[in-house]
Short mmCIF file of C-alpha atoms in Angstrom, two decimals:
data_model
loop_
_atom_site.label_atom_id
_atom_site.label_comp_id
_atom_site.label_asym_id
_atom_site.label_seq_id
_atom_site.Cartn_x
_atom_site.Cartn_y
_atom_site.Cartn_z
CA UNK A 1065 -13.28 6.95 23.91
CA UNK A 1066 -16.30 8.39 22.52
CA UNK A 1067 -18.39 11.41 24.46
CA UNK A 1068 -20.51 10.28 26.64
CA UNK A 1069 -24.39 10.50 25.69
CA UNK A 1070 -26.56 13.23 27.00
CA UNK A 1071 -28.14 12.31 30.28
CA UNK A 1072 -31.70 11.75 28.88
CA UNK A 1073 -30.65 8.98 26.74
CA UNK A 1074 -28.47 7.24 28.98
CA UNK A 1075 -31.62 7.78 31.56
CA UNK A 1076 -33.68 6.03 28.83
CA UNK A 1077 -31.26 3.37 28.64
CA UNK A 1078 -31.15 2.45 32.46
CA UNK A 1079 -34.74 2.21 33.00
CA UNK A 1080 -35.13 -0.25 29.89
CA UNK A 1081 -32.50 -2.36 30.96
CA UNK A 1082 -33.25 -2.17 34.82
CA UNK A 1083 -37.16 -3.47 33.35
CA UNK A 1084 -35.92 -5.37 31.05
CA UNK A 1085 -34.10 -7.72 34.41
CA UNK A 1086 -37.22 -7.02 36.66
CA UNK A 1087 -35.35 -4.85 39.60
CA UNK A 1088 -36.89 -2.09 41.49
CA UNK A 1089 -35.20 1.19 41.83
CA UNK A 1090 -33.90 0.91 45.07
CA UNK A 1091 -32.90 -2.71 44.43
CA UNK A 1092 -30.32 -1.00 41.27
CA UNK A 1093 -29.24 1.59 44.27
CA UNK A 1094 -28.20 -0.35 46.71
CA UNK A 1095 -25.89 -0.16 48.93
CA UNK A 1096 -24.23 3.08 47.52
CA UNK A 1097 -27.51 5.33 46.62
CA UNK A 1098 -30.88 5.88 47.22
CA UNK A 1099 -33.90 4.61 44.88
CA UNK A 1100 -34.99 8.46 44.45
CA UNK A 1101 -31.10 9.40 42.78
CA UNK A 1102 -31.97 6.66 40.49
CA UNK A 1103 -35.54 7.92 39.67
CA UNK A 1104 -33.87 11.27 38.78
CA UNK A 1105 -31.17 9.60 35.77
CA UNK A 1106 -33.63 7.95 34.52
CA UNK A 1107 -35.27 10.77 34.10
CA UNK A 1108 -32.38 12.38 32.84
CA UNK A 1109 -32.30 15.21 35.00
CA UNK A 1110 -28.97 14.56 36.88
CA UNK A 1111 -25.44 13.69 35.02
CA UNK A 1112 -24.64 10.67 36.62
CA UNK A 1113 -20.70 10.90 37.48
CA UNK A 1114 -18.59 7.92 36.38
CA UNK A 1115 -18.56 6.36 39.48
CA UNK A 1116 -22.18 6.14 39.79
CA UNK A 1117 -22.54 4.83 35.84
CA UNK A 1118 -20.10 1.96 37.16
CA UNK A 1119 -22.10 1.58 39.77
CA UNK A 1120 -25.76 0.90 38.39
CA UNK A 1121 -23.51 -0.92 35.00
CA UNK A 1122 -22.67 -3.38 37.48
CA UNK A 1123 -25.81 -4.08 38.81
CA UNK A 1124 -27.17 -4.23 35.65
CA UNK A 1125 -24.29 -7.24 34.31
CA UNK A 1126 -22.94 -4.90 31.71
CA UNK A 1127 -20.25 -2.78 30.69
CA UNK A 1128 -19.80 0.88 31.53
CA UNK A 1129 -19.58 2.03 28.01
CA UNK A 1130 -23.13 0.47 27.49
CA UNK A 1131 -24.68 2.88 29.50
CA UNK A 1132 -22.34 5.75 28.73
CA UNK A 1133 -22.38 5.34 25.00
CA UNK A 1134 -24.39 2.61 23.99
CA UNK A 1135 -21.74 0.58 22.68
CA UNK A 1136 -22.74 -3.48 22.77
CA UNK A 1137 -20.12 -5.10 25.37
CA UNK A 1138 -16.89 -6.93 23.60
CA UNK A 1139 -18.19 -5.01 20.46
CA UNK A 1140 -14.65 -3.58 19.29
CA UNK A 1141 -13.15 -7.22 20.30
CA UNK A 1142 -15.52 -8.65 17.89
CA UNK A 1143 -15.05 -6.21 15.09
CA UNK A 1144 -11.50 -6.60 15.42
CA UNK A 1145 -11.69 -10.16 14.85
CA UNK A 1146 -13.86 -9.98 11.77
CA UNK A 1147 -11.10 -7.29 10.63
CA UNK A 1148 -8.59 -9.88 10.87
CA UNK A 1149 -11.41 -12.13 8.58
CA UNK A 1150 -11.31 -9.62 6.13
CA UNK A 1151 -7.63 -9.16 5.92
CA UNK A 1152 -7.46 -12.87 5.20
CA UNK A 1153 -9.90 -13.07 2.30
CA UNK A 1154 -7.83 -9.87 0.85
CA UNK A 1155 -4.70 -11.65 1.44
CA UNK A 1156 -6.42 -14.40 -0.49
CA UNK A 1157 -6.44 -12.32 -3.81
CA UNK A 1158 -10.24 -12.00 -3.02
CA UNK A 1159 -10.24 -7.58 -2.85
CA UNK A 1160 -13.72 -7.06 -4.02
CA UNK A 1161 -15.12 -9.41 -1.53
CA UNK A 1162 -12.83 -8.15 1.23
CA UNK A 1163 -13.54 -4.57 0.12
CA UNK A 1164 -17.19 -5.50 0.57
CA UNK A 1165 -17.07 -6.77 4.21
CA UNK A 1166 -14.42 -3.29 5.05
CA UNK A 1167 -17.20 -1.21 4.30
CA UNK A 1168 -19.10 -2.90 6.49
CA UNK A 1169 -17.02 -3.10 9.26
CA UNK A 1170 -16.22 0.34 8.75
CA UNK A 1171 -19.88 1.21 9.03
CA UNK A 1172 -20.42 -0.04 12.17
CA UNK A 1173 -17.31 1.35 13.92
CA UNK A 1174 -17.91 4.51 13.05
CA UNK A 1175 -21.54 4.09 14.51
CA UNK A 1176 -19.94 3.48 17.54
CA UNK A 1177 -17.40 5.67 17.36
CA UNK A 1178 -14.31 2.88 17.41
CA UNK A 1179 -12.13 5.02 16.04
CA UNK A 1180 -8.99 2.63 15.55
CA UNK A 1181 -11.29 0.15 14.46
CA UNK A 1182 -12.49 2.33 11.96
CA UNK A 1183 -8.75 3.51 10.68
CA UNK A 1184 -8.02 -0.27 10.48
CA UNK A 1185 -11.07 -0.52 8.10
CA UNK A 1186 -10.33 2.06 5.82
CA UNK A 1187 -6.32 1.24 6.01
CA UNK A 1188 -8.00 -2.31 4.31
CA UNK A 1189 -10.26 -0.67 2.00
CA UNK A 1190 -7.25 1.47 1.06
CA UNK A 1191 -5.54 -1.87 0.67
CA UNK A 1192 -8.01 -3.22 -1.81
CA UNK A 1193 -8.15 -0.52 -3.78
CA UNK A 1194 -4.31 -0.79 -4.60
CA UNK A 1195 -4.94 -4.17 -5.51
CA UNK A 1196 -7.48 -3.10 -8.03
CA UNK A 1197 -5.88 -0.37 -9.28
CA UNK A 1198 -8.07 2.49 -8.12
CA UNK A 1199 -5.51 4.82 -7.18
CA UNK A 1200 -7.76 7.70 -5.84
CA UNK A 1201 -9.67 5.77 -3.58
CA UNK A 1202 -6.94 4.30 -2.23
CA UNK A 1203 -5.56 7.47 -1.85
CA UNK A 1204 -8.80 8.80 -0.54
CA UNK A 1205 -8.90 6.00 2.16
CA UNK A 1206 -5.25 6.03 3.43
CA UNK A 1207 -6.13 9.96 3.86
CA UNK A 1208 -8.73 9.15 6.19
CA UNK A 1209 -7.09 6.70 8.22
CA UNK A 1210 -4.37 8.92 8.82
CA UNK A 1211 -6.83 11.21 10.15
CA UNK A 1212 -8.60 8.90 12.38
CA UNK A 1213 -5.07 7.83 13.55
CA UNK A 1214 -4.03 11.63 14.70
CA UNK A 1215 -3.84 11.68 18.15
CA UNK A 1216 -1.77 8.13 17.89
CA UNK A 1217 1.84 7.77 17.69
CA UNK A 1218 3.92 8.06 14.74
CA UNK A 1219 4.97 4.37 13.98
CA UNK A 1220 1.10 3.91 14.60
CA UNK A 1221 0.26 6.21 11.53
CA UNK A 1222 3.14 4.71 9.10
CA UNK A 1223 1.23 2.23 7.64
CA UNK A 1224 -1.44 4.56 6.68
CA UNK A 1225 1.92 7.09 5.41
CA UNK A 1226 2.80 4.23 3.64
CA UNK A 1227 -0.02 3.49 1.97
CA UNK A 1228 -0.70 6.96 0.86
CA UNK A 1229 2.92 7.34 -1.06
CA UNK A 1230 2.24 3.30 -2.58
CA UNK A 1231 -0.82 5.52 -4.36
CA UNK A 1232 1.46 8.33 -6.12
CA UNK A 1233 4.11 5.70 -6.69
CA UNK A 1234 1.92 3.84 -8.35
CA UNK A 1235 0.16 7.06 -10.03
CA UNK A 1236 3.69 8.10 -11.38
CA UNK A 1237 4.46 10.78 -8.81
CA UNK A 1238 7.83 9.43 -7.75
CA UNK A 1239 9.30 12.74 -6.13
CA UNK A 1240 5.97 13.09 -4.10
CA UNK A 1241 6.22 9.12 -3.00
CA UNK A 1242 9.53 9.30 -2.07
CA UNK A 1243 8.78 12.70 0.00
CA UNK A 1244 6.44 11.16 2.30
CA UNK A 1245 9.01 8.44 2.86
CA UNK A 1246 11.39 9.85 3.70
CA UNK A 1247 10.14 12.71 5.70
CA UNK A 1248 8.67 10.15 7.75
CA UNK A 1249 11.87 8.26 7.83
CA UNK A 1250 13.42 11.60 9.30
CA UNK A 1251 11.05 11.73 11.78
CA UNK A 1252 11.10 8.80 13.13
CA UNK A 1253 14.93 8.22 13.44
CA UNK A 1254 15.09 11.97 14.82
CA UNK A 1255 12.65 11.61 17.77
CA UNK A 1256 13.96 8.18 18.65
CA UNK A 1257 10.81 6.51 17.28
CA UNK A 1258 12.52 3.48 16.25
CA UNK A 1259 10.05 0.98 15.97
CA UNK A 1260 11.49 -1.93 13.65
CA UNK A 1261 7.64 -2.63 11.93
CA UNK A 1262 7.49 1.09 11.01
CA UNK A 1263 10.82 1.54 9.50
CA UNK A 1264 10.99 -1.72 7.83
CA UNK A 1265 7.95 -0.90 6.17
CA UNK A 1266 8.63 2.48 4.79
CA UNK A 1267 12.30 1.27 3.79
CA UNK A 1268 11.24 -1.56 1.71
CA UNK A 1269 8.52 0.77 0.02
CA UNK A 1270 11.08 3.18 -0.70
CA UNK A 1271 13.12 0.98 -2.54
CA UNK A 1272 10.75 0.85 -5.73
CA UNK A 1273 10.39 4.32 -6.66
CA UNK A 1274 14.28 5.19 -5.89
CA UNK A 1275 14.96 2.45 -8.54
CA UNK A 1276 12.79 3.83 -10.71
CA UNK A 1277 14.06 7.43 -10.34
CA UNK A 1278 17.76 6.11 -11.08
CA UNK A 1279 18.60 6.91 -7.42
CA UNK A 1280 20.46 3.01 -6.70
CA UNK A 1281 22.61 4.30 -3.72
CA UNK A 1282 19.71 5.23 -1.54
CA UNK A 1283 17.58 1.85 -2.98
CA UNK A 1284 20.85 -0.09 -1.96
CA UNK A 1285 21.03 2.20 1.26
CA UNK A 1286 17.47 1.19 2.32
CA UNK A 1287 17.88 -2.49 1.25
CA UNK A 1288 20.49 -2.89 3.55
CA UNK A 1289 18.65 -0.94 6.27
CA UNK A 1290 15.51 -3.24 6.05
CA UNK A 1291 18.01 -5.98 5.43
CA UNK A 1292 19.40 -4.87 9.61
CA UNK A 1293 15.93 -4.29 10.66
CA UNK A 1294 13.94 -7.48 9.29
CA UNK A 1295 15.72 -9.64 12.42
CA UNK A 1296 13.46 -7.35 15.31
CA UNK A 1297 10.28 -7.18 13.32
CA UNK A 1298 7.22 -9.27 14.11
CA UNK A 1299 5.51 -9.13 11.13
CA UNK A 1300 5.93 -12.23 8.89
CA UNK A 1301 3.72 -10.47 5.75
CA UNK A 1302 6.24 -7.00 6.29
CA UNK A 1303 9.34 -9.27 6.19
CA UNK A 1304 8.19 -11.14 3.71
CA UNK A 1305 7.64 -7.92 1.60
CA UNK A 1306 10.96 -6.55 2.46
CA UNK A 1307 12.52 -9.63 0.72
CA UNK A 1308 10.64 -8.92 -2.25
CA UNK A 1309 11.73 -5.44 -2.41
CA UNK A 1310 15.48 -5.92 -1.73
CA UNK A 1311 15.88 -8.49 -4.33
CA UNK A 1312 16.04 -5.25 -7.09
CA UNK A 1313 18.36 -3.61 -5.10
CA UNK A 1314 20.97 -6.75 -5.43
CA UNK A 1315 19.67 -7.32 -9.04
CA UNK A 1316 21.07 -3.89 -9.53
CA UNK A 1317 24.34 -4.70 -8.34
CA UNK A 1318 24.72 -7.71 -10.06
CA UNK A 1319 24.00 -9.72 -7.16
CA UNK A 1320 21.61 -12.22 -8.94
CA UNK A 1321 21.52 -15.55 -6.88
CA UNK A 1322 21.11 -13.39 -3.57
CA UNK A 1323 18.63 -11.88 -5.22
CA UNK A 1324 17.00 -14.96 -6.00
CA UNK A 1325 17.60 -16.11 -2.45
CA UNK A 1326 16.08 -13.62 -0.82
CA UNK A 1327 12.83 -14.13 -3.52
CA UNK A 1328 12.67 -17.67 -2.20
CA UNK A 1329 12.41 -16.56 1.48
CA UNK A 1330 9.57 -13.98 0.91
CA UNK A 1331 7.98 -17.07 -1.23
CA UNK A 1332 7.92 -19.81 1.52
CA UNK A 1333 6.47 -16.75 3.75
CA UNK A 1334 3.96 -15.67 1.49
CA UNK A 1335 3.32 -19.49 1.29
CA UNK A 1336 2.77 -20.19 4.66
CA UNK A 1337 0.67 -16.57 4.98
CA UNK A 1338 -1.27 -17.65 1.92
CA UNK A 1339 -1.08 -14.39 0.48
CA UNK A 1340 -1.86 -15.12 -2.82
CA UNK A 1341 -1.05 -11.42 -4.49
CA UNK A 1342 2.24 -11.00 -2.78
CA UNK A 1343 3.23 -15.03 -3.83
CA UNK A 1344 2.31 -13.93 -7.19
CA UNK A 1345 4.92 -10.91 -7.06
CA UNK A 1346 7.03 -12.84 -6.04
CA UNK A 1347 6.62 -15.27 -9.12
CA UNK A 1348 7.00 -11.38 -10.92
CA UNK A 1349 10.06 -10.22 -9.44
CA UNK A 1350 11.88 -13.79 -9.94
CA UNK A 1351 10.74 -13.45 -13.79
CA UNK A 1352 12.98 -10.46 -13.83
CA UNK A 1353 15.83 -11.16 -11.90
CA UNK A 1354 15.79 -14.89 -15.15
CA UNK A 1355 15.51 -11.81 -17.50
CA UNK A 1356 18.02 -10.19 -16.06
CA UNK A 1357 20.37 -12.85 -15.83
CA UNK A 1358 19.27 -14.39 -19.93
CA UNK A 1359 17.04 -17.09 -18.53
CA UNK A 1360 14.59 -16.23 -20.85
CA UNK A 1361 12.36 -19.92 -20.70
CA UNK A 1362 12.57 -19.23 -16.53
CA UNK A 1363 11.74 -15.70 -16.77
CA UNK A 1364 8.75 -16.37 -19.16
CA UNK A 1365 7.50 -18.97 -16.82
CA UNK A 1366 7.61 -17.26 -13.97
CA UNK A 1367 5.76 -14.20 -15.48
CA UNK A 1368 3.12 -16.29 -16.62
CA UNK A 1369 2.73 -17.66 -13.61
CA UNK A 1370 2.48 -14.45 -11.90
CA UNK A 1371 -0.14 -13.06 -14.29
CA UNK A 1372 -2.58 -16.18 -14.06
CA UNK A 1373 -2.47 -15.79 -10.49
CA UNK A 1374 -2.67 -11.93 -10.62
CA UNK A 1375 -5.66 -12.46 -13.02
CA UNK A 1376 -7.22 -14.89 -10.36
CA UNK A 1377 -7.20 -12.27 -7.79
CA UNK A 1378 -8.44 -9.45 -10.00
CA UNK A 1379 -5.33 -7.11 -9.39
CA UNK A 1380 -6.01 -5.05 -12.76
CA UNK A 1381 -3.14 -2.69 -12.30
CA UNK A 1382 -0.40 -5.31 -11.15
CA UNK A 1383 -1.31 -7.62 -13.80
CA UNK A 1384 -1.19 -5.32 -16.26
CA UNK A 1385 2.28 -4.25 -15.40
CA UNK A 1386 3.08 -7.99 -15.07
CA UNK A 1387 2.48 -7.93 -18.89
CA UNK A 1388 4.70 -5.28 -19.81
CA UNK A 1389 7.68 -7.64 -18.61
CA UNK A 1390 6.29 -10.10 -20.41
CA UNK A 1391 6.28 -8.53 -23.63
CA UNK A 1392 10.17 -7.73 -23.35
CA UNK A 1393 10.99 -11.52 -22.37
CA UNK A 1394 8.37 -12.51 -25.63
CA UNK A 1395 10.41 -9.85 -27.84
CA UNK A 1396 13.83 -11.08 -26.46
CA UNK A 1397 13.16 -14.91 -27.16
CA UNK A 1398 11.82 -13.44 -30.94
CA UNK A 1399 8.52 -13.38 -30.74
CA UNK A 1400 7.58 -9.95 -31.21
CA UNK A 1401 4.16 -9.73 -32.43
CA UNK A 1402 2.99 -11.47 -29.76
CA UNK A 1403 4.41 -9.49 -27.64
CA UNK A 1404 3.00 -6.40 -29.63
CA UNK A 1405 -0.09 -7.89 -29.15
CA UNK A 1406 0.05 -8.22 -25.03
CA UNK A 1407 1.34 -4.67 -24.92
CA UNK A 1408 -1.57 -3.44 -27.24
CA UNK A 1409 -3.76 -5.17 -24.85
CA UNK A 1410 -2.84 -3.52 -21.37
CA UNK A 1411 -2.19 -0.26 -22.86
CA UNK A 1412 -5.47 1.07 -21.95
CA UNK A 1413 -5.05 0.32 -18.28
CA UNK A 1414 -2.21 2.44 -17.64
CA UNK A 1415 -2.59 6.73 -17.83
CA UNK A 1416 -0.25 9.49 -16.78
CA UNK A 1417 -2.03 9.03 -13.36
CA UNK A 1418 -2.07 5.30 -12.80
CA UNK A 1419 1.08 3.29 -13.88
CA UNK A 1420 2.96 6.01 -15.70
CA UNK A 1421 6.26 3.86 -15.38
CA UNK A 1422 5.07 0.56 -17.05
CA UNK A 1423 3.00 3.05 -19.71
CA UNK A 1424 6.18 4.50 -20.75
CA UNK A 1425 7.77 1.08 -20.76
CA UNK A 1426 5.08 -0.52 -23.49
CA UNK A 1427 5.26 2.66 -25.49
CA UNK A 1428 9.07 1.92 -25.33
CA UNK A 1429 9.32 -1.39 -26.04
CA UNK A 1430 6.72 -0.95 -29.40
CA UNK A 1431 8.56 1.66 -30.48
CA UNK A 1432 11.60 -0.67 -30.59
CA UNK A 1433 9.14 -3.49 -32.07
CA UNK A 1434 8.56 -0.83 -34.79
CA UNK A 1435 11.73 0.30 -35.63
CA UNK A 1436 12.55 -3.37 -36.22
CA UNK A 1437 9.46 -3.48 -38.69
CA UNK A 1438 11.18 -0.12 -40.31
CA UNK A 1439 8.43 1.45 -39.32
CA UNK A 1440 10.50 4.45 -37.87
CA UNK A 1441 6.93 7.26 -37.74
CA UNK A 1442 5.63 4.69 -35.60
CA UNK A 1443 8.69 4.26 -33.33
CA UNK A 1444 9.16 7.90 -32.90
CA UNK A 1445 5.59 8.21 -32.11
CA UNK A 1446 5.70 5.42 -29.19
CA UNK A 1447 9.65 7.10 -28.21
CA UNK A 1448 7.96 10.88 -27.59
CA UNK A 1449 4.73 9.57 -25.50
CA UNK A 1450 6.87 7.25 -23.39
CA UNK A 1451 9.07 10.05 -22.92
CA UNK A 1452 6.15 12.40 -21.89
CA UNK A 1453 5.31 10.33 -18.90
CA UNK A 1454 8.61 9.54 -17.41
CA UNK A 1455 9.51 13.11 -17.50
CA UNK A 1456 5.94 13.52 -15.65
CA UNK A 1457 7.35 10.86 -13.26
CA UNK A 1458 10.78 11.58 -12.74
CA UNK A 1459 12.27 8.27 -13.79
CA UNK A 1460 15.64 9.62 -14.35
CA UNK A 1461 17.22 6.38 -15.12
CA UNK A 1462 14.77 5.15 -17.96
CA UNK A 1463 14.57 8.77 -19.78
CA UNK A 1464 18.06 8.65 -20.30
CA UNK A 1465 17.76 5.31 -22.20
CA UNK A 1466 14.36 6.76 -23.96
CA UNK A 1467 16.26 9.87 -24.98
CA UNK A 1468 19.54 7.39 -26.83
CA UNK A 1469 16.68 5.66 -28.47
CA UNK A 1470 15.21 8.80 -29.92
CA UNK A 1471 18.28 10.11 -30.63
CA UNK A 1472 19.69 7.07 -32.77
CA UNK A 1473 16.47 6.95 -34.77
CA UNK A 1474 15.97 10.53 -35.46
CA UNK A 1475 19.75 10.27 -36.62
CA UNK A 1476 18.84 7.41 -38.84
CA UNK A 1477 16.91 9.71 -40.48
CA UNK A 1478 18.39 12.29 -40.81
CA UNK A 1479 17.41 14.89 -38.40
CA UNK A 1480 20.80 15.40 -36.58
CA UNK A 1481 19.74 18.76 -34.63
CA UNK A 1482 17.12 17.04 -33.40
CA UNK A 1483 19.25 14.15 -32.19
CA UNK A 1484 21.78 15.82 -30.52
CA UNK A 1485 18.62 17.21 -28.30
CA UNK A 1486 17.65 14.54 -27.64
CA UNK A 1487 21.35 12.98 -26.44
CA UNK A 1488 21.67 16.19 -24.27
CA UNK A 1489 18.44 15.52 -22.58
CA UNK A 1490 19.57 12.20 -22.09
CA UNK A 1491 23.19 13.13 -20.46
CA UNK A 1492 21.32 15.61 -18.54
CA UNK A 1493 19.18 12.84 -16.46
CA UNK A 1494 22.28 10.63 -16.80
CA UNK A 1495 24.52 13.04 -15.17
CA UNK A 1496 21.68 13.79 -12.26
CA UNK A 1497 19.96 9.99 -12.06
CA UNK A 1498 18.26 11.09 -8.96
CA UNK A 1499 20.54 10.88 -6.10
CA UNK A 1500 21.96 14.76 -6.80
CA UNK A 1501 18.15 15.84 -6.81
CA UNK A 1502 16.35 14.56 -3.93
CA UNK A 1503 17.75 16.66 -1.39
CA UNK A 1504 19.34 15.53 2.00
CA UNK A 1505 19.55 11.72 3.12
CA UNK A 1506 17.06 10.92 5.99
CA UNK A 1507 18.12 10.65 9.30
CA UNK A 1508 19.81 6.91 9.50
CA UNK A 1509 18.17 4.31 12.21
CA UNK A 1510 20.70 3.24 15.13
CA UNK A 1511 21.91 -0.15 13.51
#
């Protein structure tokens, strides 16, 4: 709870409210004091002592934190329910409106000094600015929750943990993401802190950047843990996401109509949630797993899909990785200057700091539209900047793929020292794809 206010203000504040319901001082001390005690808080000479604040709040028909800090009664209620209002219109796809009425809310709890309040409010304006692709804000606001969430509980700080690592993943710092996770993974499962919300949710985010880093045995390690932990959770949206996030983990392993399965459960949750950003992932991660499988007319439906409905909800960064898939289904089914086109389009909204993943993925997939247009300076020229940001990344997997793509084109022309560099970079993040390089496992939850 906030400090109490000095005892001239809250003096101040008794005698305007004792006027305000026309009582006499000894009428507001009665039974338990005298009218001159209450003469001398409203002067503000005494501290009143809690007991005598409860005293003269009842009288009065408010609450004690009225008089001892000014705060309107049922005020955090209240804010907490228009905090659940703006969580609905961001799980709308609506972030720049939601963003708008966070700041707001955040305002006024930190005027009254509602400190989780205010933590929940910047954990949403964090949130929003994710789904707009503003990864130092977002990183910015996690920050800040975590702080106003220091003197809570672990689990109680994981989503703002959480949200923080979401905004290097998404900025290309893997390692760094995947740090946070799992150091907070150790902790938990270490102190006993097994709270199934928590770990579900930093489990399921883990799952991304493992994949990306080439490290599949801990991304099928934590699928399976969320898979264990989704029964004792009570969050429908976390569950939901968990789905979402598993379903590359069995895609992986071949595993393609469980994958799709457990796509179509986080749908019909998302569906019933009406979250409109995470449906339209969903649509995104269901193109891939057609791709995957050579259902190219699903997989470009589905993509679509998501990126009309990613478009709707102004989520610049996610649709523009949306579009990167796209391209490859386009270029698979033949059309390749279309899908030159898309790439050439969303190219701008990725950097080594925001999206370095999908970057390297466009500049990959127009080198290979290149090469096939025998345009091999081109190629090369997309091959070395992709391969510039996933070494910035650590995306051991898809730099070993990069570097046999280099290599077979430099080869092609000619340049076989150069080649065989670039094959031995390529064994060397085949031969450590991220599982040798992250240290130490976490500390496993009691399953």
């Amino acid at each position: 709870m906030r400090k109490r206010d000095d005892p001239a203000v809250i003096g101040r504040r008794v005698q305007k409210l004792r006027t305000q319901r026309g009582l006499t001082q000894r009428q507001l001390a009665e039974p338990a004091y005298t009218p001159a005690y209450i003469s001398t808080v409203e002067a503000g000479r005494v501290r009143a002592s809690d007991e005598a604040l409860r005293h003269i709040a009842g009288r009065l028909g408010v609450a004690y934190e009225e008089l001892a800090v000014g705060r309107p009664a049922h005020l955090a209620t209240d804010l907490r329910l228009r905090l659940t209002g703006a969580q609905r219109v961001l799980a709308d796809g609506r972030a720049e409106e939601a963003a708008v009425q966070y700041a707001r809310l955040l305002a006024e709890a930190e005027g009254h000094g509602l400190g989780c309040e205010q933590a929940t409010a910047l954990l949403g304006l964090g949130e929003c600015a994710l789904e707009t692709g503003e990864l130092t804000p977002a990183r910015q606001y996690f920050e800040r929750a975590e702080a106003c969430l220091a003197d809570e509980s672990l689990p109680v700080r994981v989503p703002a943990v959480r949200g923080r690592a979401v905004s290097h993943y998404l900025a290309g710092e893997l390692r760094y993401a995947v740090y946070l996770l799992e150091s907070t993974l150790d902790e938990l499962n270490r102190g006993g802190l097994h709270d199934p919300d928590a770990l579900l949710l930093l489990y399921a985010s883990a799952i991304g950047p493992y994949m990306d880093m080439g490290a599949h045995a801990r991304a099928a390690q934590a699928a399976e843990f969320a898979l264990a932990l989704a029964p004792q959770a009570g969050d429908p949206a976390l569950i939901a996401r968990m789905h979402r996030s598993v379903a590359r983990t069995l895609i992986a392993e071949g595993r393609v109509a469980e994958a799709d399965a457990s796509l179509a459960k986080a749908a019909e949750l998302y569906r019933q949630l009406q979250l409109r950003t995470e449906l339209a992932n969903c649509h995104w991660m269901r193109g891939y797993v057609r791709a995957q499988n050579g259902e190219l007319d699903g997989a470009e439906a589905e993509l679509r899909q998501a990126q009309a409905m990613l478009a709707e909800s102004r989520a610049a960064l996610y649709r523009s990785q949306v579009a990167v898939e796209l391209a490859d289904v386009l270029h698979r089914r033949g059309k390749s200057a279309e899908a030159a086109e898309l790439l050439r389009g969303v190219l701008g909204d990725f950097s080594s700091e925001r999206g370095a993943v999908h970057a390297a993925a466009a500049h990959r997939l127009l080198g290979i539209i290149a090469e096939d247009a025998r345009d091999g300076e081109a190629a090369e020229e997309h091959y070395v900047r992709a391969l510039s940001l996933l070494e910035r990344a650590g995306a051991a997997g898809d730099l070993a793929d990069l570097c046999r793509l280099l290599g077979d084109l430099l080869r092609r022309t000619g340049r076989i020292e150069a080649a065989l560099d670039a094959y031995r970079t390529g064994l060397g993040h085949r031969t450590t794809p991220g599982t040798t390089t992250l240290g130490p496992a976490p500390a496993q939850p009691p399953l």
